Short mmCIF file of C-alpha atoms and ligand atoms in Angstrom, two decimals:
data_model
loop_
_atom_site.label_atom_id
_atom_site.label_comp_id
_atom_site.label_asym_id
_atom_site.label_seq_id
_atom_site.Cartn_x
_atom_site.Cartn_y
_atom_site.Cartn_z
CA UNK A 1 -12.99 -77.37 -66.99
CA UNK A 2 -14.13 -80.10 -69.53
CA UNK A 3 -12.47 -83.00 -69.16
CA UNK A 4 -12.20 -86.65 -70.85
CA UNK A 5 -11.88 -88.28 -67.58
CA UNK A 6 -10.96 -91.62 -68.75
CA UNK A 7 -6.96 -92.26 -70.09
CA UNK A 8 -6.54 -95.37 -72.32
CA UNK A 9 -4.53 -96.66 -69.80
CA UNK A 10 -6.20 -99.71 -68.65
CA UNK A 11 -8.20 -100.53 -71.54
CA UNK A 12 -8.86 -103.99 -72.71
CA UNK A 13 -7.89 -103.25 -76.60
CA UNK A 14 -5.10 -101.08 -77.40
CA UNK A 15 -5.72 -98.82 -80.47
CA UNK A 16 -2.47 -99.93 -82.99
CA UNK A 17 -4.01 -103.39 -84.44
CA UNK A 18 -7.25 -101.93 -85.50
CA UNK A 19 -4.97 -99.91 -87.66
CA UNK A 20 -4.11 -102.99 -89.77
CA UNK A 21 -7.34 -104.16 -90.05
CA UNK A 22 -9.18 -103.77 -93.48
CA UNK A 23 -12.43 -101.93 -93.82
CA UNK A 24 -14.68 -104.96 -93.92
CA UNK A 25 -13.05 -106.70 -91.04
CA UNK A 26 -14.20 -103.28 -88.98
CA UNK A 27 -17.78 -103.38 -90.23
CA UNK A 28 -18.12 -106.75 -89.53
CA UNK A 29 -16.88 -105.93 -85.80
CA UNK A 30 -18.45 -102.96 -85.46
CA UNK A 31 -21.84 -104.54 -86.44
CA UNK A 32 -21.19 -107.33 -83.61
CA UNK A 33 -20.78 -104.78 -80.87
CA UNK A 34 -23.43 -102.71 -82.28
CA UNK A 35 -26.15 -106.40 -82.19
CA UNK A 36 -24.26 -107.33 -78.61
CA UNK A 37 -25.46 -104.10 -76.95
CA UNK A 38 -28.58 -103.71 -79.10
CA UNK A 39 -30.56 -100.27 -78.23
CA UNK A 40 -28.16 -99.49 -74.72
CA UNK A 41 -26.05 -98.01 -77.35
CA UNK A 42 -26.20 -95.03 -79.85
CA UNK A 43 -23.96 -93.81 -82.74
CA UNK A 44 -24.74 -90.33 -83.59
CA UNK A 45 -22.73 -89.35 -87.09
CA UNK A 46 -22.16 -85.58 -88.19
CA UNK A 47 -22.90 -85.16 -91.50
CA UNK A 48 -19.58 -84.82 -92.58
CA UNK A 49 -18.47 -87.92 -91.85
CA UNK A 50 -17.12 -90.70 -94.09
CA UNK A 51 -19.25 -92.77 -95.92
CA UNK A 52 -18.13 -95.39 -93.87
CA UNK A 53 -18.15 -94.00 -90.50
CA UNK A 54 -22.27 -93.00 -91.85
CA UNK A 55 -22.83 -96.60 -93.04
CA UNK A 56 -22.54 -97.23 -89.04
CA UNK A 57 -24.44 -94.74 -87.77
CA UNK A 58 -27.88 -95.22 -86.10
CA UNK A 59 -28.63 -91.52 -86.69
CA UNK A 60 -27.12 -88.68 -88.56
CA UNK A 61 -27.87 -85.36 -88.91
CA UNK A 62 -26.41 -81.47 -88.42
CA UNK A 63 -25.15 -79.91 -84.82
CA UNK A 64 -28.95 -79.17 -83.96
CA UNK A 65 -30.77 -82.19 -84.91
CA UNK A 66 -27.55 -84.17 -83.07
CA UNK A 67 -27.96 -82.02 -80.18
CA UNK A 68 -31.93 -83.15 -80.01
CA UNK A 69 -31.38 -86.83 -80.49
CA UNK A 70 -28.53 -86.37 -77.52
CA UNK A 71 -31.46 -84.83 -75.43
CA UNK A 72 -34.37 -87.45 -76.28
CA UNK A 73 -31.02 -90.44 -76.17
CA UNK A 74 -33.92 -92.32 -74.20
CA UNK A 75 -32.50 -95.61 -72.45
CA UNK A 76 -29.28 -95.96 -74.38
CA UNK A 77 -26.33 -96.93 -71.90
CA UNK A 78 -23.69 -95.05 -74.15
CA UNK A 79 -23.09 -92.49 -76.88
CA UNK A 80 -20.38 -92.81 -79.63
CA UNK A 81 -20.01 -89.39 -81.32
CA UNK A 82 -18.66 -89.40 -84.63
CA UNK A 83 -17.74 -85.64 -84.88
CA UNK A 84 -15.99 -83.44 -83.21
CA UNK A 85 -15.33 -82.44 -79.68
CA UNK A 86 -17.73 -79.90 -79.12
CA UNK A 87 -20.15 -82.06 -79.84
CA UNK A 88 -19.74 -85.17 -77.48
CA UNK A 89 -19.30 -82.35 -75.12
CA UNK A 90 -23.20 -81.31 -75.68
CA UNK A 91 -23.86 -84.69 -76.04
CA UNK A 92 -22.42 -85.23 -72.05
CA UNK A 93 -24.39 -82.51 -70.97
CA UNK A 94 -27.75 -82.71 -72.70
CA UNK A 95 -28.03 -86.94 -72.24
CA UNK A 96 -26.86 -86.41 -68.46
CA UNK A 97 -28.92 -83.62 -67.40
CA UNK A 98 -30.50 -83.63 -64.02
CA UNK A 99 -34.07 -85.02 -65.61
CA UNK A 100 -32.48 -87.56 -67.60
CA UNK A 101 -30.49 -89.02 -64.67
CA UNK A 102 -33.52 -89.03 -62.74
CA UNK A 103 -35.73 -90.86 -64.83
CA UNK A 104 -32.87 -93.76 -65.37
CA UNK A 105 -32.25 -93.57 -61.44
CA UNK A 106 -28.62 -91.62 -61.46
CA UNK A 107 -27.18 -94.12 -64.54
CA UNK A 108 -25.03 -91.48 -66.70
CA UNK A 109 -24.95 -92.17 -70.19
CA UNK A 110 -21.23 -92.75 -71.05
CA UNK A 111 -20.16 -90.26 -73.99
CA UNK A 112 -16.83 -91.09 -76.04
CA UNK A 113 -15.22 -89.44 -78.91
CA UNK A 114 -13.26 -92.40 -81.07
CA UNK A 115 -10.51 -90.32 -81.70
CA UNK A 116 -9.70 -87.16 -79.06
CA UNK A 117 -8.04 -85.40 -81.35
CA UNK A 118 -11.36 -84.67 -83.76
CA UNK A 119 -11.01 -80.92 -82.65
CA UNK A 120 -12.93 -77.87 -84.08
CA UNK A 121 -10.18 -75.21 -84.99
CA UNK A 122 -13.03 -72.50 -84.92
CA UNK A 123 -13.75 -73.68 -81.42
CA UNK A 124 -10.09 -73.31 -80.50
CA UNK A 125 -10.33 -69.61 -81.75
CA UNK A 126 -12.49 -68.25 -78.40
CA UNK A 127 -10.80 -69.58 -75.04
CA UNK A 128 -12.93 -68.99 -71.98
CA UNK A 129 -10.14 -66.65 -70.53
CA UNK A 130 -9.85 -64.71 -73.67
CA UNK A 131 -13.88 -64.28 -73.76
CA UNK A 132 -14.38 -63.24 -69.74
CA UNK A 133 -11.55 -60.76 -70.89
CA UNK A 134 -13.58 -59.31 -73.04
CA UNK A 135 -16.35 -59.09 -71.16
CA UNK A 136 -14.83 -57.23 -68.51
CA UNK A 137 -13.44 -54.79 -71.11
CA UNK A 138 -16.66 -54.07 -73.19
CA UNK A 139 -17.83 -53.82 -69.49
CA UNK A 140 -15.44 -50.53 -69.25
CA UNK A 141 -17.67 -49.05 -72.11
CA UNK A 142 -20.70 -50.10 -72.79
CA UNK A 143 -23.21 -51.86 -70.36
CA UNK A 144 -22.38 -55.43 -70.37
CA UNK A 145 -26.23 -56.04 -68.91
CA UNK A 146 -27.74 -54.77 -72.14
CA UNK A 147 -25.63 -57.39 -73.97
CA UNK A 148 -26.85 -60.81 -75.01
CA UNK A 149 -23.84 -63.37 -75.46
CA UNK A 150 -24.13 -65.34 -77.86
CA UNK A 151 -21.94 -68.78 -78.63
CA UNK A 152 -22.30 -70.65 -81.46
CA UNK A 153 -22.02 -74.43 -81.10
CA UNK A 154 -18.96 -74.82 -82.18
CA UNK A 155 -17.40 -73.79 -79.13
CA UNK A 156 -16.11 -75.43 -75.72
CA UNK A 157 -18.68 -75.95 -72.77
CA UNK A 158 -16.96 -73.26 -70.84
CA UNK A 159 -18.28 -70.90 -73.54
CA UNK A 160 -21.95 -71.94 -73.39
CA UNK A 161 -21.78 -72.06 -69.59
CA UNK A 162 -20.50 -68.44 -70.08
CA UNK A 163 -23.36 -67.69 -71.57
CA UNK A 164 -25.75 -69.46 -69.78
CA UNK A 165 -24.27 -67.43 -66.48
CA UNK A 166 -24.81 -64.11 -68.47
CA UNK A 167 -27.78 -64.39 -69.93
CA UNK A 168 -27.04 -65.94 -73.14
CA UNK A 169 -27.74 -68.13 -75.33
CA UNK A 170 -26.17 -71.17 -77.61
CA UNK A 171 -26.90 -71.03 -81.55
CA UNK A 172 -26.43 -73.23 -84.48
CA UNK A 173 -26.20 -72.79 -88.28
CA UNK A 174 -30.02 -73.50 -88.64
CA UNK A 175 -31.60 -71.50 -85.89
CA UNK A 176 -28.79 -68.23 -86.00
CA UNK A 177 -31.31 -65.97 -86.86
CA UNK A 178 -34.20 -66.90 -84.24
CA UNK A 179 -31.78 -67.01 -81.70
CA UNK A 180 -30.62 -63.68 -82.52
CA UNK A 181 -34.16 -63.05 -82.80
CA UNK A 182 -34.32 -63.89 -78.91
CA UNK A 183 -31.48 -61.99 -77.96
CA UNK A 184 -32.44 -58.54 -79.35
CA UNK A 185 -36.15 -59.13 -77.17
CA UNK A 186 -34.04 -59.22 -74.66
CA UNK A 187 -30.83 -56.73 -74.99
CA UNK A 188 -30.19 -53.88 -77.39
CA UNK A 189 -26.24 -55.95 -78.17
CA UNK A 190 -25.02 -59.42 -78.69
CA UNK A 191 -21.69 -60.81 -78.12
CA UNK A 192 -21.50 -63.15 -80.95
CA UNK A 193 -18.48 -65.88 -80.33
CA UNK A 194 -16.37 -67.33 -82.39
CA UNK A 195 -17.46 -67.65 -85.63
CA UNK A 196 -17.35 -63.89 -87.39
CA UNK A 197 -19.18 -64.98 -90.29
CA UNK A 198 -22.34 -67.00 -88.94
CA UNK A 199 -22.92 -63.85 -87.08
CA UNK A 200 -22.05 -61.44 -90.00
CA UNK A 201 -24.23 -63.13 -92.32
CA UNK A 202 -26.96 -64.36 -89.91
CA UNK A 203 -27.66 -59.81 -88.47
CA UNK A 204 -26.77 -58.61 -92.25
CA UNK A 205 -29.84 -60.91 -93.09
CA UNK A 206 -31.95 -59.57 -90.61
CA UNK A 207 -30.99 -56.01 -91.44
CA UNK A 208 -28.53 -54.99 -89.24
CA UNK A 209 -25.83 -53.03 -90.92
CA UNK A 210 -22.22 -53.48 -91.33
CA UNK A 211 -20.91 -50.51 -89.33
CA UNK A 212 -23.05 -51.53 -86.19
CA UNK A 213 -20.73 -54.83 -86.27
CA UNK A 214 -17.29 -54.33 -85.16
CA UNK A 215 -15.12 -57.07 -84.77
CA UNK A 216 -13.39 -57.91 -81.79
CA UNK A 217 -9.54 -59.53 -82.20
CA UNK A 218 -8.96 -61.20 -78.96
CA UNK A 219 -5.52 -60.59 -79.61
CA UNK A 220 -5.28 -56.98 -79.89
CA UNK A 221 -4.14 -55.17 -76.55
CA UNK A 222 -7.15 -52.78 -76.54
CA UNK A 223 -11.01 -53.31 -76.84
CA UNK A 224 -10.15 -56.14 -79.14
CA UNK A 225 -9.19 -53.26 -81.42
CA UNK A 226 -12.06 -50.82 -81.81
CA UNK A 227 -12.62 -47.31 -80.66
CA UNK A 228 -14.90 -46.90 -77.68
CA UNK A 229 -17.35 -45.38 -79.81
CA UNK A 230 -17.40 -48.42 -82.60
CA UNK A 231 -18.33 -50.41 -79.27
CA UNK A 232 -21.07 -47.67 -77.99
CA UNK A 233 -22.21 -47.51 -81.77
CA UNK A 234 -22.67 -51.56 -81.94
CA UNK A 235 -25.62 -54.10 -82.50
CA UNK A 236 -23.56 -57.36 -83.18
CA UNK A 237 -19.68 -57.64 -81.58
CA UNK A 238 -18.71 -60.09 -84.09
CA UNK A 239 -15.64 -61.98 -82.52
CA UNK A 240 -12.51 -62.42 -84.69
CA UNK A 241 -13.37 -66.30 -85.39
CA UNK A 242 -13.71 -68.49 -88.08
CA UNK A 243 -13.75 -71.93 -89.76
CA UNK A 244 -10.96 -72.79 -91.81
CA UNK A 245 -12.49 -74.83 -93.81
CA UNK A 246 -15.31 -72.70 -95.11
CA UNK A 247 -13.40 -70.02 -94.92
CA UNK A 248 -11.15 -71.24 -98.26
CA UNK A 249 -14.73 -70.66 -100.26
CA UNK A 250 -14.58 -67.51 -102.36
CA UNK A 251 -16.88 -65.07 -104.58
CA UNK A 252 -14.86 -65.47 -107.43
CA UNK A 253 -15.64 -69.55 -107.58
CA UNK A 254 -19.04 -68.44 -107.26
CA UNK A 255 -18.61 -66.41 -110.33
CA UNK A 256 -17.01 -69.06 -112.20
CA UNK A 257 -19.92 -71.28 -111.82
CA UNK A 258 -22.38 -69.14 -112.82
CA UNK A 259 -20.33 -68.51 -115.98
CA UNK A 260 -19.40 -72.09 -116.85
CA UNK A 261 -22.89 -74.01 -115.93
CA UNK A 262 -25.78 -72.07 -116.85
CA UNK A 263 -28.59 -72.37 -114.36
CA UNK A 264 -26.63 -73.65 -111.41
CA UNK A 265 -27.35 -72.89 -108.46
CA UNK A 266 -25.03 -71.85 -105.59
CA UNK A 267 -25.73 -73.47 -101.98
CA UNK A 268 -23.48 -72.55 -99.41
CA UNK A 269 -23.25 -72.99 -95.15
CA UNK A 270 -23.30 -69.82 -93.46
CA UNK A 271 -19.66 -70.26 -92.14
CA UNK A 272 -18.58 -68.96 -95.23
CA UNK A 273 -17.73 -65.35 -96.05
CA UNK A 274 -20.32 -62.78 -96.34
CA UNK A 275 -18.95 -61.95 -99.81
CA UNK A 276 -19.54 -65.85 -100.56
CA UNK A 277 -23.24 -65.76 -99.01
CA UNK A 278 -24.03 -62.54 -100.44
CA UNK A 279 -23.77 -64.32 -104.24
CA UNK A 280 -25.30 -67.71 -103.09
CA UNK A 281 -28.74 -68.50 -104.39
CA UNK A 282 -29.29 -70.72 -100.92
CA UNK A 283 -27.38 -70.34 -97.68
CA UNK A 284 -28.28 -72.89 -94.66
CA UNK A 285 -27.30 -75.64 -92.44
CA UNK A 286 -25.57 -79.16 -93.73
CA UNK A 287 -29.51 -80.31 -92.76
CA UNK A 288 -30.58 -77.84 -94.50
CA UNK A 289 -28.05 -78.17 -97.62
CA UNK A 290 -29.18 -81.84 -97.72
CA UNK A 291 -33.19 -80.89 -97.31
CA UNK A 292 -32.65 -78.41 -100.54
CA UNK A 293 -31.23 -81.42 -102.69
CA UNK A 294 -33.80 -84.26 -101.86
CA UNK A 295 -36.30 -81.57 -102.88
CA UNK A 296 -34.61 -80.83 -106.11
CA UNK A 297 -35.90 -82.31 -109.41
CA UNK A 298 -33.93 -84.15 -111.85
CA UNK A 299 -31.86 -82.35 -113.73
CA UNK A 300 -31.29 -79.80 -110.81
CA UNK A 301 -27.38 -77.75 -110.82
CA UNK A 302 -25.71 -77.16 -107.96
CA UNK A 303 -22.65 -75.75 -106.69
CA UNK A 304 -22.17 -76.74 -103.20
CA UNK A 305 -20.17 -74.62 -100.62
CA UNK A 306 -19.32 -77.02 -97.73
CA UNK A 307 -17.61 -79.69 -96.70
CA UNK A 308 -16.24 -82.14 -99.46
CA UNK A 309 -17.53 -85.24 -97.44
CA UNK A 310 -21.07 -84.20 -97.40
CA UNK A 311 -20.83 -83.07 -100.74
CA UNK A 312 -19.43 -85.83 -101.99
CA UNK A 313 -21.78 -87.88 -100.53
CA UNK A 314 -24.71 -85.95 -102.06
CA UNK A 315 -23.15 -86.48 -105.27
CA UNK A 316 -23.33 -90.14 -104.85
CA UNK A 317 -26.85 -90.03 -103.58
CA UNK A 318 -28.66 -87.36 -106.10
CA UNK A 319 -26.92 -89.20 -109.78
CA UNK A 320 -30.17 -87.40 -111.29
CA UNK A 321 -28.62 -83.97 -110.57
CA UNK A 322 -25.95 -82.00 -111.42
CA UNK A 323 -23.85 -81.57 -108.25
CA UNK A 324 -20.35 -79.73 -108.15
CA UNK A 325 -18.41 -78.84 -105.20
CA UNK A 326 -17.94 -74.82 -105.22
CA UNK A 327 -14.21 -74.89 -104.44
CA UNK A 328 -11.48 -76.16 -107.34
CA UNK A 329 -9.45 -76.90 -104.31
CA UNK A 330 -10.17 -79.74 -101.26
CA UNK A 331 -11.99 -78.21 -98.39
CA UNK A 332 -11.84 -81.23 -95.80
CA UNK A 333 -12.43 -80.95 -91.87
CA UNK A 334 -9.31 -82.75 -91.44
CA UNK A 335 -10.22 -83.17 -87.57
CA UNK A 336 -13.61 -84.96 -88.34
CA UNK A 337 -11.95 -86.94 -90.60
CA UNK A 338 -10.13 -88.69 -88.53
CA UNK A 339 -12.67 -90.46 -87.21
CA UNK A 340 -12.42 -93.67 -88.84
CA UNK A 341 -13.57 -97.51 -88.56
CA UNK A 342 -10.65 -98.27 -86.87
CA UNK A 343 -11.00 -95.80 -83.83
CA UNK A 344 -14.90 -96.50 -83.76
CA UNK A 345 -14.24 -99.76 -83.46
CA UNK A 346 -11.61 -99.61 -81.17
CA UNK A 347 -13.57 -97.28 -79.10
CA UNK A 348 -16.89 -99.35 -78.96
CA UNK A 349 -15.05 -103.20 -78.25
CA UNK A 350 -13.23 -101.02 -74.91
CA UNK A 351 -17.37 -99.88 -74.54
CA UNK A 352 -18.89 -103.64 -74.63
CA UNK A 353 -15.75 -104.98 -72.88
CA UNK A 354 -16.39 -102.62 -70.03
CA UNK A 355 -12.96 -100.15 -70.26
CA UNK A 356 -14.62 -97.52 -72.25
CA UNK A 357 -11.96 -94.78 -73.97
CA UNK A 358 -11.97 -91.44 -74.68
CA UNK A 359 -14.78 -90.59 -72.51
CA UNK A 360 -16.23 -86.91 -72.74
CA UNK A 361 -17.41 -85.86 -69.45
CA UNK A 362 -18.13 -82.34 -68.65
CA UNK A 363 -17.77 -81.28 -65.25
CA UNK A 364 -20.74 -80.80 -63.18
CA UNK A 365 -20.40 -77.12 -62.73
CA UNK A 366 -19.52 -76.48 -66.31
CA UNK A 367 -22.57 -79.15 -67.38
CA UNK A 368 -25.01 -77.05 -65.13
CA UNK A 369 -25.03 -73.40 -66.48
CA UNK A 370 -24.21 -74.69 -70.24
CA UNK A 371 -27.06 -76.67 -70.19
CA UNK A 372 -29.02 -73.32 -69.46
CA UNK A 373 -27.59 -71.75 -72.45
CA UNK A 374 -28.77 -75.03 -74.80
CA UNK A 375 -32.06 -75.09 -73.37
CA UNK A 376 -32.78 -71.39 -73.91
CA UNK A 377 -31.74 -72.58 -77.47
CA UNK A 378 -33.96 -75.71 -77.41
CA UNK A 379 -36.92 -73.44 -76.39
CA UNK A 380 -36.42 -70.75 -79.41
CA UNK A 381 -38.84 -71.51 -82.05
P1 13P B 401 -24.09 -77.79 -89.01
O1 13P B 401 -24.08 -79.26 -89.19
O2 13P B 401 -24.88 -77.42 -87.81
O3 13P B 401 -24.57 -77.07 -90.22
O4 13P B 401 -22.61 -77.29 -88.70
C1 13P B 401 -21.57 -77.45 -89.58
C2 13P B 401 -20.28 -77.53 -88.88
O5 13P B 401 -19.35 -76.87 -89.20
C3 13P B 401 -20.12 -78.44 -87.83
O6 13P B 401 -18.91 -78.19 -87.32
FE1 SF4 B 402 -14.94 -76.87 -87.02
FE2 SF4 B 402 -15.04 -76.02 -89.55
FE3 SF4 B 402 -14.55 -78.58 -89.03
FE4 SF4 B 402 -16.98 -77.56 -88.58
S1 SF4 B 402 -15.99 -77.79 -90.55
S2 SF4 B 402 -15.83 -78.92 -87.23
S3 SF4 B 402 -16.44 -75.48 -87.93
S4 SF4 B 402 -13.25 -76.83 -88.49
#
């Protein structure tokens, strides 16, 4: 089990009069913890952050490139993840790994999340029990050793020590389709947990068709709701996953912004629906979102599929372009958001005063056979 081993009991700042503090106050105490520890710490930032929370940020980038600086975190003494669970969890794992310890003579590299409840609902939507369930049933028809499991990122460390156990592998949005790539060298099937549509998109790309990808509901009584020959007949078990935030993106705004703003172009994260993809002019990682922008000329349209943060923020950065966000409604990861000055604050004083909060530490069993599944993933060109 994953747990955050450390309660803010016993802490030498309690959390409620950060709340009252204004936002330069935090920068300006954030900044002195930040010169006070000097390189033994690290803030990592998720691109869909807050402008504020990325203003403090020594590095920023998109679950893969996060998941690399974690691994290459060099001599830092601690790691303050602005994002979501999942991903302090990798953090944990890939700074601590056996080498890494090693070389800095056993010292772990301390992990916290500012705020414990920055959650990934998609991650909530495959549960270690639920997916071993599965397992054992598809193992009823098919040949679970011609299966590759596959778990995205966004998913607990049980999941990718799962995986690394079976054979699998971990993905992200910007490697999907090598890593699938992988799998099928290996297996004629891949489990692919829990988001529907990064699979869905990512094997409809690579010519696998719809029929050979049965979804599996963990919820349903029987083989997750197929027939036994939908399973025999499969390439890609799609699980019944996905991200609620991506999720609100539809063809029809698609539509609309073709018809209202002629030349725009439609750039959208692979989380969202296939029938969203399948009209997008670009679909790709928040990296890779941000990567088609700075190459854009002046004078570039875009309608932008993701979250409003990022968006936003590309608005703000690219005035020479036209950027819109592709939903008339607010799409907002309401669990990143709450990360906030106040609880990165509060969370790195507790770090520099010595009670650290909210630490993320994966147990040792879990940390071992997930960190097979990410390196599998680290290796895949
Ligand atoms: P990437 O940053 O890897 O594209 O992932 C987006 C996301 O949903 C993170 O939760
Ligand atoms: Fe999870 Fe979606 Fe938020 Fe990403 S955007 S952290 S997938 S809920």
């Amino acid at each position: 089990m994953s747990v955050a081993s450390r309660p803010t009991a016993g802490a030498a700042y309690e959390l409620a009069p950060y709340k009252s503090l204004d936002n330069g106050a935090l920068q300006a105490r954030i900044a002195a913890v930040r010169a006070s520890l000097g390189s033994r710490l690290l803030i990592l930032g998720h691109h869909y952050q807050q402008d504020e929370v990325i203003a403090m940020s020594d590095l920023r980038g998109d679950s893969y490139q996060l998941s690399k600086m974690a691994a290459e975190s060099g001599d830092c003494r601690a790691i303050a993840f602005c994002g979501v669970h999942f991903m302090a969890e990798t953090a944990d794992i890939l700074a601590n790994q056996p080498a890494r310890l090693e070389a800095r003579d056993g010292r772990r590299v301390t992990v916290v999340l500012p705020d414990m409840a920055a959650g990934c609902s998609m991650a909530d939507m495959a549960a270690i029990d639920q997916v071993e369930g599965a397992w054992e049933e598809l193992g009823e028809v098919i040949d679970t050793a011609d299966v590759t499991p596959v778990t995205y990122i966004n998913s607990a460390a049980s999941l990718k020590a799962f995986c690394g156990r079976h054979g699998g592998i971990v993905c992200t949005s910007s490697n999907a389709r090598a890593v699938l790539r992988w799998s099928f060298e290996r297996t004629s099937r891949v489990l692919f947990f829990p988001d529907q549509h990064l699979g869905r998109n990512t094997a409809k790309a690579m010519g696998i068709p719809l029929e050979q990808m049965p979804v599996w509901d963990p919820h349903h009584d029987t083989l997750g709701g197929n027939t036994p020959e939908a399973l025999k007949a499969s390439k890609v078990l799609l699980w019944r996953g996905h991200c609620s935030v991506h999720q609100m993106f539809t063809p029809g705004h698609v539509d609309l912004f073709r018809a209202k703003v002629p030349g725009i172009k439609i750039l959208v994260h692979p989380e969202c629906p296939m029938e969203v993809v399948d009209k997008a002019d670009v679909q790709g990682s928040t990296g890779k979102i941000i990567r088609e922008v700075e190459a854009a000329p002046p004078g570039a349209k875009w309608a932008i599929g993701t979250e409003l943060h990022l968006v936003n923020r590309l608005k703000h950065e690219h005035p020479e372009q036209e950027i819109h966000f592709l939903s008339p409604v607010v799409c907002m990861c309401a669990t990143m958001y709450r990360i906030d000055l106040a609880h990165l604050c509060w969370s790195l004083e507790n770090l520099a005063a010595g009670t650290p909060v909210n630490i993320i530490r994966v147990d040792d069993e879990t940390a071992r056979w997930s960190l097979v599944a990410l390196e599998r993933m680290l290796a895949v060109k």
